[in-house]
Every structure is written in C-alpha cells, then in structure tokens.
Short mmCIF file of C-alpha atoms and ligand atoms in Angstrom, two decimals:
data_model
loop_
_atom_site.label_atom_id
_atom_site.label_comp_id
_atom_site.label_asym_id
_atom_site.label_seq_id
_atom_site.Cartn_x
_atom_site.Cartn_y
_atom_site.Cartn_z
CA UNK A 226 1.23 4.81 14.57
CA UNK A 227 -2.47 5.24 14.08
CA UNK A 228 -3.67 6.41 10.66
CA UNK A 229 -6.51 8.93 10.59
CA UNK A 230 -9.31 7.84 8.24
CA UNK A 231 -11.56 10.75 7.30
CA UNK A 232 -14.57 9.12 5.77
CA UNK A 233 -18.28 8.34 5.64
CA UNK A 234 -20.34 5.17 5.19
CA UNK A 235 -20.18 5.03 1.38
CA UNK A 236 -18.63 2.72 -1.25
CA UNK A 237 -15.51 4.87 -1.63
CA UNK A 238 -15.16 5.03 2.14
CA UNK A 239 -15.54 1.25 2.55
CA UNK A 240 -12.66 0.55 0.16
CA UNK A 241 -10.26 2.07 2.66
CA UNK A 242 -11.62 0.57 5.87
CA UNK A 243 -11.42 -2.85 4.15
CA UNK A 244 -7.83 -2.21 3.00
CA UNK A 245 -6.72 -0.98 6.45
CA UNK A 246 -8.25 -4.02 8.14
CA UNK A 247 -6.81 -6.45 5.60
CA UNK A 248 -3.36 -4.85 5.98
CA UNK A 249 -3.57 -4.93 9.77
CA UNK A 250 -2.86 -1.20 10.10
CA UNK A 251 -4.14 0.64 13.19
CA UNK A 252 -6.53 3.46 12.28
CA UNK A 253 -9.04 5.80 13.80
CA UNK A 254 -12.18 6.92 11.98
CA UNK A 255 -12.96 10.64 11.75
CA UNK A 256 -16.50 10.79 10.31
CA UNK A 257 -17.14 13.53 7.76
CA UNK A 258 -20.91 13.86 7.45
CA UNK A 259 -21.32 14.59 3.74
CA UNK A 260 -25.10 14.92 4.20
CA UNK A 261 -24.42 17.99 6.35
CA UNK A 262 -21.72 19.55 4.16
CA UNK A 263 -18.84 18.74 6.50
CA UNK A 264 -16.70 17.94 3.44
CA UNK A 265 -16.56 21.71 2.84
CA UNK A 266 -14.94 22.53 6.20
CA UNK A 267 -11.55 24.23 5.73
CA UNK A 268 -9.79 21.67 7.95
CA UNK A 269 -11.04 18.85 5.72
CA UNK A 270 -10.27 20.73 2.50
CA UNK A 271 -6.68 21.05 3.71
CA UNK A 272 -6.29 17.28 3.33
CA UNK A 273 -8.92 16.68 0.60
CA UNK A 274 -9.07 19.69 -1.74
CA UNK A 275 -11.72 18.06 -3.97
CA UNK A 276 -14.14 18.08 -0.97
CA UNK A 277 -14.80 14.36 -1.11
CA UNK A 278 -14.20 11.47 1.26
CA UNK A 279 -12.13 9.41 1.81
CA UNK A 280 -8.83 10.95 2.88
CA UNK A 281 -6.17 9.71 5.27
CA UNK A 282 -3.49 11.27 7.42
CA UNK A 283 -0.50 9.06 8.19
CA UNK A 284 1.62 10.51 11.00
CA UNK A 285 4.32 7.99 10.08
CA UNK A 286 4.61 8.52 6.33
CA UNK A 287 7.70 8.39 4.09
CA UNK A 288 10.88 9.24 6.06
CA UNK A 289 8.75 9.40 9.21
CA UNK A 290 7.00 12.52 7.91
CA UNK A 291 3.31 13.17 8.42
CA UNK A 292 1.50 12.86 5.09
CA UNK A 293 -2.10 13.18 3.89
CA UNK A 294 -3.59 11.40 0.87
CA UNK A 295 -6.93 11.97 -0.89
CA UNK A 296 -8.63 10.01 -3.74
CA UNK A 297 -9.41 6.42 -2.80
CA UNK A 298 -7.27 4.95 -5.61
CA UNK A 299 -4.24 6.97 -4.49
CA UNK A 300 -4.87 5.95 -0.87
CA UNK A 301 -5.00 2.25 -1.82
CA UNK A 302 -1.74 2.52 -3.77
CA UNK A 303 -0.12 4.43 -0.89
CA UNK A 304 -1.17 1.81 1.66
CA UNK A 305 -0.04 -0.99 -0.64
CA UNK A 306 3.38 0.68 -1.03
CA UNK A 307 3.63 1.38 2.69
CA UNK A 308 2.91 -2.18 3.78
CA UNK A 309 4.09 -4.18 0.77
CA UNK A 310 0.73 -5.95 0.92
CA UNK A 311 -1.84 -6.47 -1.87
CA UNK A 312 0.35 -4.57 -4.37
CA UNK A 313 2.93 -6.81 -5.98
CA UNK A 314 6.39 -5.36 -6.63
CA UNK A 315 7.26 -6.91 -10.02
CA UNK A 316 5.94 -4.61 -12.73
CA UNK A 317 4.55 -7.50 -14.73
CA UNK A 318 2.32 -8.41 -11.76
CA UNK A 319 1.57 -4.81 -10.87
CA UNK A 320 0.22 -3.93 -14.34
CA UNK A 321 -3.11 -5.79 -13.92
CA UNK A 322 -3.56 -4.26 -10.45
CA UNK A 323 -3.14 -0.78 -11.92
CA UNK A 324 -5.42 -1.63 -14.85
CA UNK A 325 -8.27 -2.90 -12.71
CA UNK A 326 -7.87 -0.19 -10.10
CA UNK A 327 -8.09 2.48 -12.83
CA UNK A 328 -11.02 0.60 -14.38
CA UNK A 329 -12.85 0.88 -11.09
CA UNK A 330 -11.94 4.52 -10.49
CA UNK A 331 -12.94 5.59 -14.00
CA UNK A 332 -16.09 3.54 -14.46
CA UNK A 333 -17.20 1.01 -11.87
CA UNK A 334 -18.06 3.66 -9.32
CA UNK A 335 -18.91 6.78 -11.30
CA UNK A 336 -21.51 4.82 -13.37
CA UNK A 337 -23.38 3.01 -10.55
CA UNK A 338 -23.08 6.26 -8.60
CA UNK A 339 -25.14 7.95 -11.32
CA UNK A 340 -27.67 5.10 -11.13
CA UNK A 341 -28.04 5.86 -7.40
CA UNK A 342 -28.62 9.51 -8.27
CA UNK A 343 -31.22 8.96 -11.00
CA UNK A 344 -33.05 6.26 -9.02
CA UNK A 345 -33.67 8.82 -6.29
CA UNK A 346 -35.41 11.32 -8.63
CA UNK A 347 -39.16 11.66 -8.32
CA UNK A 348 -39.88 13.20 -11.72
CA UNK A 349 -40.20 10.37 -14.27
CA UNK A 350 -39.08 12.56 -17.17
CA UNK A 351 -35.89 13.62 -15.38
CA UNK A 352 -35.30 10.04 -14.31
CA UNK A 353 -35.84 8.02 -17.51
CA UNK A 354 -32.97 9.11 -19.75
CA UNK A 355 -30.29 9.22 -17.06
CA UNK A 356 -31.36 5.93 -15.56
CA UNK A 357 -31.27 4.12 -18.89
CA UNK A 358 -27.92 5.57 -19.87
CA UNK A 359 -26.16 4.83 -16.58
CA UNK A 360 -27.86 1.49 -15.93
CA UNK A 361 -26.83 0.24 -19.38
CA UNK A 362 -23.26 1.28 -18.69
CA UNK A 363 -23.30 -0.21 -15.18
CA UNK A 364 -24.54 -3.54 -16.56
CA UNK A 365 -21.88 -3.45 -19.27
CA UNK A 366 -19.21 -2.95 -16.59
CA UNK A 367 -20.58 -5.84 -14.51
CA UNK A 368 -20.35 -7.94 -17.69
CA UNK A 369 -16.69 -6.95 -18.15
CA UNK A 370 -15.96 -7.88 -14.55
CA UNK A 371 -17.86 -11.16 -14.83
CA UNK A 372 -15.84 -12.21 -17.88
CA UNK A 373 -12.59 -11.34 -16.11
CA UNK A 374 -13.55 -13.33 -13.03
CA UNK A 375 -14.57 -16.35 -15.11
CA UNK A 376 -10.91 -17.43 -15.19
CA UNK A 377 -9.38 -15.39 -12.36
CA UNK A 378 -10.02 -16.00 -8.67
CA UNK A 379 -9.32 -12.33 -7.94
CA UNK A 380 -9.44 -9.54 -10.46
CA UNK A 381 -5.72 -8.96 -10.94
CA UNK A 382 -4.26 -12.40 -10.07
CA UNK A 383 -3.48 -12.58 -6.34
CA UNK A 384 -5.80 -10.65 -4.02
CA UNK A 385 -4.94 -6.96 -4.43
CA UNK A 386 -6.01 -3.41 -3.72
CA UNK A 387 -7.95 -3.56 -7.00
CA UNK A 388 -10.32 -6.11 -5.39
CA UNK A 389 -10.85 -3.79 -2.42
CA UNK A 390 -11.66 -0.90 -4.78
CA UNK A 391 -14.19 -2.90 -6.79
CA UNK A 392 -15.72 -4.47 -3.69
CA UNK A 393 -16.67 -1.07 -2.30
CA UNK A 394 -19.07 -0.60 -5.21
CA UNK A 395 -20.19 -4.22 -5.61
CA UNK A 396 -21.20 -3.94 -1.93
CA UNK A 397 -23.92 -1.56 -3.14
CA UNK A 398 -25.21 -3.82 -5.94
CA UNK A 399 -28.70 -3.99 -4.39
CA UNK A 400 -28.89 -0.22 -4.23
CA UNK A 401 -28.10 0.10 -7.95
CA UNK A 402 -30.47 -2.81 -8.58
CA UNK A 403 -28.02 -5.30 -10.08
CA UNK A 404 -28.55 -8.98 -9.33
CA UNK A 405 -25.61 -11.38 -9.24
CA UNK A 406 -27.90 -14.01 -10.86
CA UNK A 407 -26.84 -12.43 -14.16
CA UNK A 408 -23.17 -12.27 -13.14
CA UNK A 409 -22.34 -15.58 -11.41
CA UNK A 410 -18.58 -15.07 -11.42
CA UNK A 411 -19.00 -11.71 -9.72
CA UNK A 412 -21.31 -13.44 -7.22
CA UNK A 413 -18.69 -16.11 -6.48
CA UNK A 414 -15.91 -13.50 -6.05
CA UNK A 415 -18.16 -11.30 -3.87
CA UNK A 416 -18.98 -14.21 -1.53
CA UNK A 417 -15.27 -15.10 -1.26
CA UNK A 418 -14.35 -11.50 -0.45
CA UNK A 419 -17.12 -10.96 2.09
CA UNK A 420 -16.19 -14.18 3.92
CA UNK A 421 -12.68 -12.87 4.65
CA UNK A 422 -12.39 -11.82 8.32
CA UNK A 423 -10.45 -8.64 7.49
CA UNK A 424 -12.88 -7.59 4.78
CA UNK A 425 -15.79 -8.32 7.09
CA UNK A 426 -14.29 -6.08 9.78
CA UNK A 427 -13.74 -3.33 7.21
CA UNK A 428 -17.34 -3.60 6.04
CA UNK A 429 -18.68 -3.53 9.58
CA UNK A 430 -16.48 -0.73 10.93
CA UNK A 431 -18.49 2.27 12.04
CA UNK A 432 -17.80 5.06 9.56
CA UNK A 433 -20.60 7.49 10.45
N1 LIG B 560 -12.83 9.79 -6.95
C1 LIG B 560 -13.13 9.98 -5.55
C2 LIG B 560 -14.61 10.00 -5.36
C3 LIG B 560 -14.97 10.24 -3.92
C4 LIG B 560 -16.46 10.51 -3.74
O1 LIG B 560 -17.21 10.61 -4.72
N2 LIG B 560 -16.87 10.66 -2.49
C5 LIG B 560 -18.24 10.98 -2.20
C6 LIG B 560 -18.84 9.93 -1.27
S1 LIG B 560 -18.70 8.30 -1.95
C7 LIG B 560 -18.28 12.33 -1.51
O2 LIG B 560 -17.45 12.63 -0.69
N3 LIG B 560 -19.27 13.17 -1.84
C8 LIG B 560 -19.42 14.47 -1.25
C9 LIG B 560 -19.55 15.57 -2.27
O3 LIG B 560 -19.59 15.26 -3.47
O4 LIG B 560 -19.59 16.73 -1.86
C10 LIG B 560 -12.49 8.85 -4.74
O5 LIG B 560 -12.51 7.73 -5.23
O6 LIG B 560 -11.98 9.09 -3.63
#
C-alpha cells in the first residue's frame, strides 16, 4: 500500500524520498510548504507534533494498522524495520548504523542548518559570530566523516539508512559552502551514492 510522505524540498525531506526509492516502497508526496507556514496546520500537527517535515503515514503499518511517524531518524529506522533493508538485524552490525544515524541527527544537520541561517543574514555583526561558530563545527563534522570514510566504503559498513541520513545534508554542501576538495573521502562516498539509480530518483523526486 502507498505510503504518504508529507515533506518539502529540504535535506531532511530528501533523506526519506531517497530511502523510499532505495527500498522500492510505493509512496505519494504530500507537499507541506514550510515557507507558507503549512507545517502549523492542525491536520499536519496531528502526525507531526513538532511542526516539522518530514512525516509519513503508512496505511499498512504493524499488524496492518495505519501508523504515522515523525522525525526523519525515526522514519528511517521504521522503514528499515518494515522492509528489512539497509538496517542489519544482528546487533553487532546495527550498532554502527545507530551511532552514525544519531551522529547525523544530533550534529551533521543541526550545525550546517545554522550555517544556512547565518549565511542568509544581512547584518554583518549578527552574522559574524554565528557563522564562525557553526562553520567551525560543520567543518569539524565533515572531518569526522572524512576520517570514517577513509577506511569504510559506507559509513556503517554495508550501505544503510545512516548513509541516507547523512546524504541529505551532504547534498547541500554547496549551500553551506563546504568543498569536497578538503574532504576527499566524503567526495568519493558522495559520488558513489549519487550514482545509485534509487538515490538519484529520490533526489529528483518532486517534493514541493
Ligand atoms: N529533527 C527533525 C528536523 C526536521 C526539520 O528541521 N525540518 C525543517 C525542514 S528541513 C522544517 O520542517 N522546518 C519548519 C519549521 O521549523 O517550522 C527531523 O530530522 O525530522
């Protein structure tokens, strides 16, 4: 049955369209225009109480029950559990997936997101401190990822939902003004990911 994807054309939204495409799950996009405040509509808040995209509704959830899920990390884990894809069962293999997924959710997203915010400010005084703080942290995180990918093809061993999560933000590297010249292993991983047909479809899906 078709999954409803309530989303917008943003890094957190792209994680889920990529995952759905890679998993071969049928889905229908329900755009939530966050530039017009549609994330505050009561019908959306009923499935996403934190008023942020993405959220999904699966009419064929556990025990055939309709279920909704918000928070992109929770959605990725749900879809991985549902399909048995990109989320290994053995705990020893699942640990790095959880680690790198949480790493993305806690840092490699919130930090470049702040860079996007401060870059857009006009007032130099308002801009300078925030931009330095969040750019330094964003570059540190890219360094962490680059070291990890130096001896791993994908971030958590086999391709996993953690790669989809990180890709959503790496996809916006030009917007947060990070060049892969400084992070060649990230560049290699990014090219591999973006060449995958499923990932490509997820990146090109119309979300707005
Ligand atoms: N931790 C959340 C973050 C989601 C998020 O920040 N979504 C942004 C777009 S990328 C949003 O909906 N912003 C609207 C708002 O803040 O009102 C997740 O990963 O799902």
